Amino acid sequence: MSMKLPPRTVERLSKYRCLLDRFNNTDEEHISSRKLVALLNLSPEQVRRDLMLIGLTGNHRKGYDIKALVGMIGRTIDRNEGHQVALVGIGNLGRAVLGFIKKSKTKHNIVTAFDIDKNKINARISDVRCYDLCEAGRVIPDKNIPVAILTVPPEAEVSTASLLLQSGIRGILNFTSVHLDVPSGIYLKDYDIITSLEETGFFIQE
Amino acid sequence: MSMKLPPRTVERLSKYRCLLDRFNNTDEEHISSRKLVALLNLSPEQVRRDLMLIGLTGNHRKGYDIKALVGMIGRTIDRNEGHQVALVGIGNLGRAVLGFIKKSKTKHNIVTAFDIDKNKINARISDVRCYDLCEAGRVIPDKNIPVAILTVPPEAEVSTASLLLQSGIRGILNFTSVHLDVPSGIYLKDYDIITSLEETGFFIQE
């Protein structure tokens, strides 16, 4: 369902769910849209529109049923059992990303890592086996992996991305600041540390 | 100038600049808005509107003068000499972020790190001295640091953020998936790895 959801909506749905996790061990069964708004710095219209898009309206008195909300967000943004994901580049950033994802509740699962460092190849890092990057063309189709997280040094970025696309990767989460040209049909999400820092630096001006 | 720029515009301006860096060592002096559009997957209206907001219009035949564009973006989004930044949490993620920022051309500068690990306190990591987190209340005002990058484990997040705000931090770039409530006047930028992965996973669906 809902293939027409815009990226920003999917991003916000994922955030609503993270936030609602906080209420898991409390007695609260409902949350008002006003509270969601306050906790996430969004407008009330935005929140109501997002939730109506996935077929939910709140009860006027009680607000949204938290369990129903979490369930419906899950049915919308988690397809089937989640995707197999390859982590490409096992430096500090790669290890940090691996730890984050292993600890989170996302259904997506890092099943394989790639690197070019002989000391890492064939090692297991947080239970994930690291392969030689030049084996990507065999391992990625074999394991049916559609998503790659790219945490390689900037200078290796473009050639690595092109190798991944040739191996059948259809979505890339790109952690380097390097711009990638990808063919249409490939989903590229740039996750740019420098841009975020510059935005923060800009807006703290008094 | 331009305090009214929306966050998304600042984010895009920073991206335009990253992209234009590629033309630094080439003979090309101009870039058409069509080319910017194609390289960044934006609409032509979006690009023209962003650049008009900072006072630039392209030449109909030649497009935008690259040097003028980079200069004007810099004068808009880099204030003065950039900010002093504290990096809070020197694990894998912290080290990766430090490396990224040191290698980049951003004017913002990580001048201090904080951690609670006795083995890291007083060490220098990539030329940055690490202090005991409990000294934040003295070091941050002393060094006049307005921005903090938070790369602590999720369970330490809320108490650390509150300590930073008490120490005078006005902008936080938050790398954990934990939601923070910050007072108005504080700029919080969430940089959420899980949300980005879920968005990528969603959109690769065929």
PDB file of C-alpha atoms in Angstrom, chain A residues 1-8 10-12 14-15 17-19 22 38-41 76-80 83 85 91-97 100-101 103-110 146-149 152-155 170-173 175-177 179-182 185 187-206, chain B residues 1-8 10-12 14-15 17-19 22 38-41 76-80 83 85 91-97 100-101 103-110 146-149 152-155 170-173 175-177 179-182 185 187-206:
ATOM      1  CA  MET A   1       0.000   0.000   0.000  1.00  0.00           C
ATOM      2  CA  SER A   2       0.819   3.709  -0.071  1.00  0.00           C
ATOM      3  CA  MET A   3       3.593   3.673  -2.640  1.00  0.00           C
ATOM      4  CA  LYS A   4       2.730   7.308  -3.226  1.00  0.00           C
ATOM      5  CA  LEU A   5       3.875   8.522   0.180  1.00  0.00           C
ATOM      6  CA  PRO A   6       6.445  11.311  -0.174  1.00  0.00           C
ATOM      7  CA  PRO A   7       9.924  10.765   1.361  1.00  0.00           C
ATOM      8  CA  ARG A   8       9.350  13.417   4.038  1.00  0.00           C
ATOM      9  CA  VAL A  10       7.968   8.321   5.477  1.00  0.00           C
ATOM     10  CA  GLU A  11      10.703  10.075   7.443  1.00  0.00           C
ATOM     11  CA  ARG A  12       8.146  11.595   9.824  1.00  0.00           C
ATOM     12  CA  SER A  14       9.509   6.653  11.265  1.00  0.00           C
ATOM     13  CA  LYS A  15      10.050   9.468  13.795  1.00  0.00           C
ATOM     14  CA  ARG A  17       7.245   5.497  15.852  1.00  0.00           C
ATOM     15  CA  CYS A  18      10.599   6.177  17.568  1.00  0.00           C
ATOM     16  CA  LEU A  19       8.861   8.672  19.792  1.00  0.00           C
ATOM     17  CA  ARG A  22       8.811   5.842  24.883  1.00  0.00           C
ATOM     18  CA  ALA A  38       4.853  19.525  20.879  1.00  0.00           C
ATOM     19  CA  LEU A  39       7.310  16.641  21.086  1.00  0.00           C
ATOM     20  CA  LEU A  40       8.348  16.833  17.454  1.00  0.00           C
ATOM     21  CA  ASN A  41       8.148  20.553  16.628  1.00  0.00           C
ATOM     22  CA  THR A  76       2.899   1.132   6.103  1.00  0.00           C
ATOM     23  CA  ILE A  77       6.641   1.587   6.254  1.00  0.00           C
ATOM     24  CA  ASP A  78       7.946  -1.920   7.015  1.00  0.00           C
ATOM     25  CA  ARG A  79       7.383  -4.127   4.042  1.00  0.00           C
ATOM     26  CA  ASN A  80       7.291  -7.864   4.721  1.00  0.00           C
ATOM     27  CA  HIS A  83      15.368  -5.887   3.759  1.00  0.00           C
ATOM     28  CA  VAL A  85      21.348  -4.715   3.926  1.00  0.00           C
ATOM     29  CA  GLY A  91      35.980   1.920   9.532  1.00  0.00           C
ATOM     30  CA  ASN A  92      34.889   3.893  12.590  1.00  0.00           C
ATOM     31  CA  LEU A  93      31.776   5.126  10.863  1.00  0.00           C
ATOM     32  CA  GLY A  94      30.820   1.676   9.572  1.00  0.00           C
ATOM     33  CA  ARG A  95      31.208   0.125  13.028  1.00  0.00           C
ATOM     34  CA  ALA A  96      29.171   2.902  14.611  1.00  0.00           C
ATOM     35  CA  VAL A  97      26.360   2.494  12.067  1.00  0.00           C
ATOM     36  CA  PHE A 100      23.225   1.617  15.964  1.00  0.00           C
ATOM     37  CA  ILE A 101      21.225  -0.584  13.648  1.00  0.00           C
ATOM     38  CA  LYS A 103      20.493  -2.003  18.792  1.00  0.00           C
ATOM     39  CA  SER A 104      17.470  -0.473  17.061  1.00  0.00           C
ATOM     40  CA  LYS A 105      14.098  -2.072  16.377  1.00  0.00           C
ATOM     41  CA  THR A 106      14.206  -1.603  12.621  1.00  0.00           C
ATOM     42  CA  LYS A 107      13.248  -4.689  10.621  1.00  0.00           C
ATOM     43  CA  HIS A 108      16.043  -4.074   8.167  1.00  0.00           C
ATOM     44  CA  ASN A 109      19.030  -6.230   8.843  1.00  0.00           C
ATOM     45  CA  ILE A 110      22.718  -5.827   8.036  1.00  0.00           C
ATOM     46  CA  PRO A 146      18.808  -4.707  -2.279  1.00  0.00           C
ATOM     47  CA  VAL A 147      20.120  -1.977   0.059  1.00  0.00           C
ATOM     48  CA  ALA A 148      23.677  -0.802   0.742  1.00  0.00           C
ATOM     49  CA  ILE A 149      24.961   1.587   3.376  1.00  0.00           C
ATOM     50  CA  VAL A 152      33.764   4.277   2.623  1.00  0.00           C
ATOM     51  CA  PRO A 153      36.298   7.140   2.441  1.00  0.00           C
ATOM     52  CA  PRO A 154      35.233   9.898   0.009  1.00  0.00           C
ATOM     53  CA  GLU A 155      37.891   9.023  -2.566  1.00  0.00           C
ATOM     54  CA  ARG A 170      18.664  -0.668  -5.690  1.00  0.00           C
ATOM     55  CA  GLY A 171      18.900   1.656  -2.681  1.00  0.00           C
ATOM     56  CA  ILE A 172      21.940   3.437  -1.248  1.00  0.00           C
ATOM     57  CA  LEU A 173      22.217   5.224   2.058  1.00  0.00           C
ATOM     58  CA  PHE A 175      27.246   8.675   4.452  1.00  0.00           C
ATOM     59  CA  THR A 176      29.985  10.483   2.598  1.00  0.00           C
ATOM     60  CA  SER A 177      29.722  14.086   1.479  1.00  0.00           C
ATOM     61  CA  HIS A 179      27.690  13.561  -4.606  1.00  0.00           C
ATOM     62  CA  LEU A 180      26.628  10.432  -6.519  1.00  0.00           C
ATOM     63  CA  ASP A 181      24.893  10.312  -9.864  1.00  0.00           C
ATOM     64  CA  VAL A 182      22.572   7.330  -9.844  1.00  0.00           C
ATOM     65  CA  GLY A 185      14.977   3.726 -10.423  1.00  0.00           C
ATOM     66  CA  TYR A 187      16.886   5.301  -4.497  1.00  0.00           C
ATOM     67  CA  LEU A 188      19.693   7.430  -3.086  1.00  0.00           C
ATOM     68  CA  LYS A 189      19.484   8.914   0.393  1.00  0.00           C
ATOM     69  CA  ASP A 190      22.297  11.315   1.247  1.00  0.00           C
ATOM     70  CA  TYR A 191      23.121  11.514   4.879  1.00  0.00           C
ATOM     71  CA  ASP A 192      25.455  14.432   4.953  1.00  0.00           C
ATOM     72  CA  ILE A 193      27.231  15.256   8.214  1.00  0.00           C
ATOM     73  CA  ILE A 194      28.766  18.531   7.011  1.00  0.00           C
ATOM     74  CA  THR A 195      25.465  19.896   5.713  1.00  0.00           C
ATOM     75  CA  SER A 196      23.816  19.173   9.069  1.00  0.00           C
ATOM     76  CA  LEU A 197      26.605  20.909  10.944  1.00  0.00           C
ATOM     77  CA  GLU A 198      26.380  23.955   8.688  1.00  0.00           C
ATOM     78  CA  GLU A 199      22.625  24.119   9.183  1.00  0.00           C
ATOM     79  CA  THR A 200      23.062  23.965  12.981  1.00  0.00           C
ATOM     80  CA  GLY A 201      25.821  26.592  12.875  1.00  0.00           C
ATOM     81  CA  PHE A 202      23.617  28.883  10.818  1.00  0.00           C
ATOM     82  CA  PHE A 203      20.549  28.753  13.004  1.00  0.00           C
ATOM     83  CA  ILE A 204      22.184  29.319  16.362  1.00  0.00           C
ATOM     84  CA  GLN A 205      22.951  32.895  15.345  1.00  0.00           C
ATOM     85  CA  GLU A 206      21.273  35.289  17.696  1.00  0.00           C
TER      86      GLU A 206
ATOM     87  CA  MET B   1      21.767  38.871   6.424  1.00  0.00           C
ATOM     88  CA  SER B   2      19.044  36.402   5.545  1.00  0.00           C
ATOM     89  CA  MET B   3      18.110  35.240   9.022  1.00  0.00           C
ATOM     90  CA  LYS B   4      14.775  34.326   7.514  1.00  0.00           C
ATOM     91  CA  LEU B   5      16.097  31.492   5.363  1.00  0.00           C
ATOM     92  CA  PRO B   6      14.241  28.239   6.091  1.00  0.00           C
ATOM     93  CA  PRO B   7      16.295  25.224   7.292  1.00  0.00           C
ATOM     94  CA  ARG B   8      15.719  23.316   4.040  1.00  0.00           C
ATOM     95  CA  VAL B  10      20.244  26.374   4.144  1.00  0.00           C
ATOM     96  CA  GLU B  11      20.607  22.621   3.726  1.00  0.00           C
ATOM     97  CA  ARG B  12      20.334  22.938  -0.067  1.00  0.00           C
ATOM     98  CA  SER B  14      25.306  23.785   1.618  1.00  0.00           C
ATOM     99  CA  LYS B  15      24.727  20.995  -0.913  1.00  0.00           C
ATOM    100  CA  ARG B  17      28.462  24.359  -2.522  1.00  0.00           C
ATOM    101  CA  CYS B  18      29.634  20.760  -1.984  1.00  0.00           C
ATOM    102  CA  LEU B  19      28.678  19.998  -5.544  1.00  0.00           C
ATOM    103  CA  ARG B  22      33.907  19.489  -8.071  1.00  0.00           C
ATOM    104  CA  ALA B  38      20.061  17.269 -12.861  1.00  0.00           C
ATOM    105  CA  LEU B  39      22.930  16.716 -10.425  1.00  0.00           C
ATOM    106  CA  LEU B  40      20.833  17.213  -7.329  1.00  0.00           C
ATOM    107  CA  ASN B  41      17.412  15.835  -8.269  1.00  0.00           C
ATOM    108  CA  THR B  76      25.178  33.658   3.430  1.00  0.00           C
ATOM    109  CA  ILE B  77      25.668  30.466   5.385  1.00  0.00           C
ATOM    110  CA  ASP B  78      29.112  30.912   6.976  1.00  0.00           C
ATOM    111  CA  ARG B  79      28.962  33.621   9.574  1.00  0.00           C
ATOM    112  CA  ASN B  80      32.243  35.274  10.459  1.00  0.00           C
ATOM    113  CA  HIS B  83      31.792  28.423  15.228  1.00  0.00           C
ATOM    114  CA  VAL B  85      32.213  23.146  18.235  1.00  0.00           C
ATOM    115  CA  GLY B  91      33.381   6.329  20.515  1.00  0.00           C
ATOM    116  CA  ASN B  92      33.437   4.996  16.940  1.00  0.00           C
ATOM    117  CA  LEU B  93      30.819   7.467  15.832  1.00  0.00           C
ATOM    118  CA  GLY B  94      32.537  10.424  17.485  1.00  0.00           C
ATOM    119  CA  ARG B  95      35.873   9.558  15.883  1.00  0.00           C
ATOM    120  CA  ALA B  96      34.241   9.152  12.496  1.00  0.00           C
ATOM    121  CA  VAL B  97      32.490  12.505  12.749  1.00  0.00           C
ATOM    122  CA  PHE B 100      34.844  13.880   8.470  1.00  0.00           C
ATOM    123  CA  ILE B 101      34.782  17.420   9.752  1.00  0.00           C
ATOM    124  CA  LYS B 103      38.777  16.700   6.226  1.00  0.00           C
ATOM    125  CA  SER B 104      35.945  18.954   5.054  1.00  0.00           C
ATOM    126  CA  LYS B 105      36.091  22.618   4.141  1.00  0.00           C
ATOM    127  CA  THR B 106      33.506  23.760   6.659  1.00  0.00           C
ATOM    128  CA  LYS B 107      34.525  26.809   8.671  1.00  0.00           C
ATOM    129  CA  HIS B 108      33.156  25.290  11.847  1.00  0.00           C
ATOM    130  CA  ASN B 109      35.851  23.798  13.972  1.00  0.00           C
ATOM    131  CA  ILE B 110      35.809  21.054  16.596  1.00  0.00           C
ATOM    132  CA  PRO B 146      28.002  27.517  21.078  1.00  0.00           C
ATOM    133  CA  VAL B 147      27.537  24.223  19.180  1.00  0.00           C
ATOM    134  CA  ALA B 148      27.755  20.616  20.389  1.00  0.00           C
ATOM    135  CA  ILE B 149      27.727  17.418  18.384  1.00  0.00           C
ATOM    136  CA  VAL B 152      26.980   9.544  23.160  1.00  0.00           C
ATOM    137  CA  PRO B 153      25.177   6.232  23.704  1.00  0.00           C
ATOM    138  CA  PRO B 154      21.368   6.607  23.716  1.00  0.00           C
ATOM    139  CA  GLU B 155      21.069   5.977  27.462  1.00  0.00           C
ATOM    140  CA  ARG B 170      22.800  26.920  21.845  1.00  0.00           C
ATOM    141  CA  GLY B 171      22.826  24.417  18.996  1.00  0.00           C
ATOM    142  CA  ILE B 172      22.916  20.613  19.127  1.00  0.00           C
ATOM    143  CA  LEU B 173      23.542  18.219  16.269  1.00  0.00           C
ATOM    144  CA  PHE B 175      23.326  11.668  16.280  1.00  0.00           C
ATOM    145  CA  THR B 176      21.384   9.355  18.549  1.00  0.00           C
ATOM    146  CA  SER B 177      17.867   8.174  17.797  1.00  0.00           C
ATOM    147  CA  HIS B 179      14.227  12.367  21.072  1.00  0.00           C
ATOM    148  CA  LEU B 180      15.309  15.489  22.962  1.00  0.00           C
ATOM    149  CA  ASP B 181      13.058  18.188  24.337  1.00  0.00           C
ATOM    150  CA  VAL B 182      14.914  21.478  24.075  1.00  0.00           C
ATOM    151  CA  GLY B 185      15.820  29.386  21.298  1.00  0.00           C
ATOM    152  CA  TYR B 187      18.505  24.842  17.656  1.00  0.00           C
ATOM    153  CA  LEU B 188      18.261  21.055  17.548  1.00  0.00           C
ATOM    154  CA  LYS B 189      19.127  19.118  14.403  1.00  0.00           C
ATOM    155  CA  ASP B 190      18.351  15.407  14.580  1.00  0.00           C
ATOM    156  CA  TYR B 191      20.508  13.264  12.418  1.00  0.00           C
ATOM    157  CA  ASP B 192      18.753   9.965  12.652  1.00  0.00           C
ATOM    158  CA  ILE B 193      20.420   6.930  11.079  1.00  0.00           C
ATOM    159  CA  ILE B 194      17.485   4.556  11.570  1.00  0.00           C
ATOM    160  CA  THR B 195      14.979   6.929   9.989  1.00  0.00           C
ATOM    161  CA  SER B 196      17.196   7.298   6.932  1.00  0.00           C
ATOM    162  CA  LEU B 197      17.554   3.543   6.599  1.00  0.00           C
ATOM    163  CA  GLU B 198      13.800   3.050   6.874  1.00  0.00           C
ATOM    164  CA  GLU B 199      13.201   5.682   4.224  1.00  0.00           C
ATOM    165  CA  THR B 200      15.671   3.981   1.867  1.00  0.00           C
ATOM    166  CA  GLY B 201      14.139   0.574   2.571  1.00  0.00           C
ATOM    167  CA  PHE B 202      10.695   1.922   1.813  1.00  0.00           C
ATOM    168  CA  PHE B 203      11.463   3.517  -1.503  1.00  0.00           C
ATOM    169  CA  ILE B 204      13.382   0.693  -3.117  1.00  0.00           C
ATOM    170  CA  GLN B 205      10.151  -1.285  -3.330  1.00  0.00           C
ATOM    171  CA  GLU B 206       9.405  -2.113  -6.894  1.00  0.00           C
TER     172      GLU B 206
END
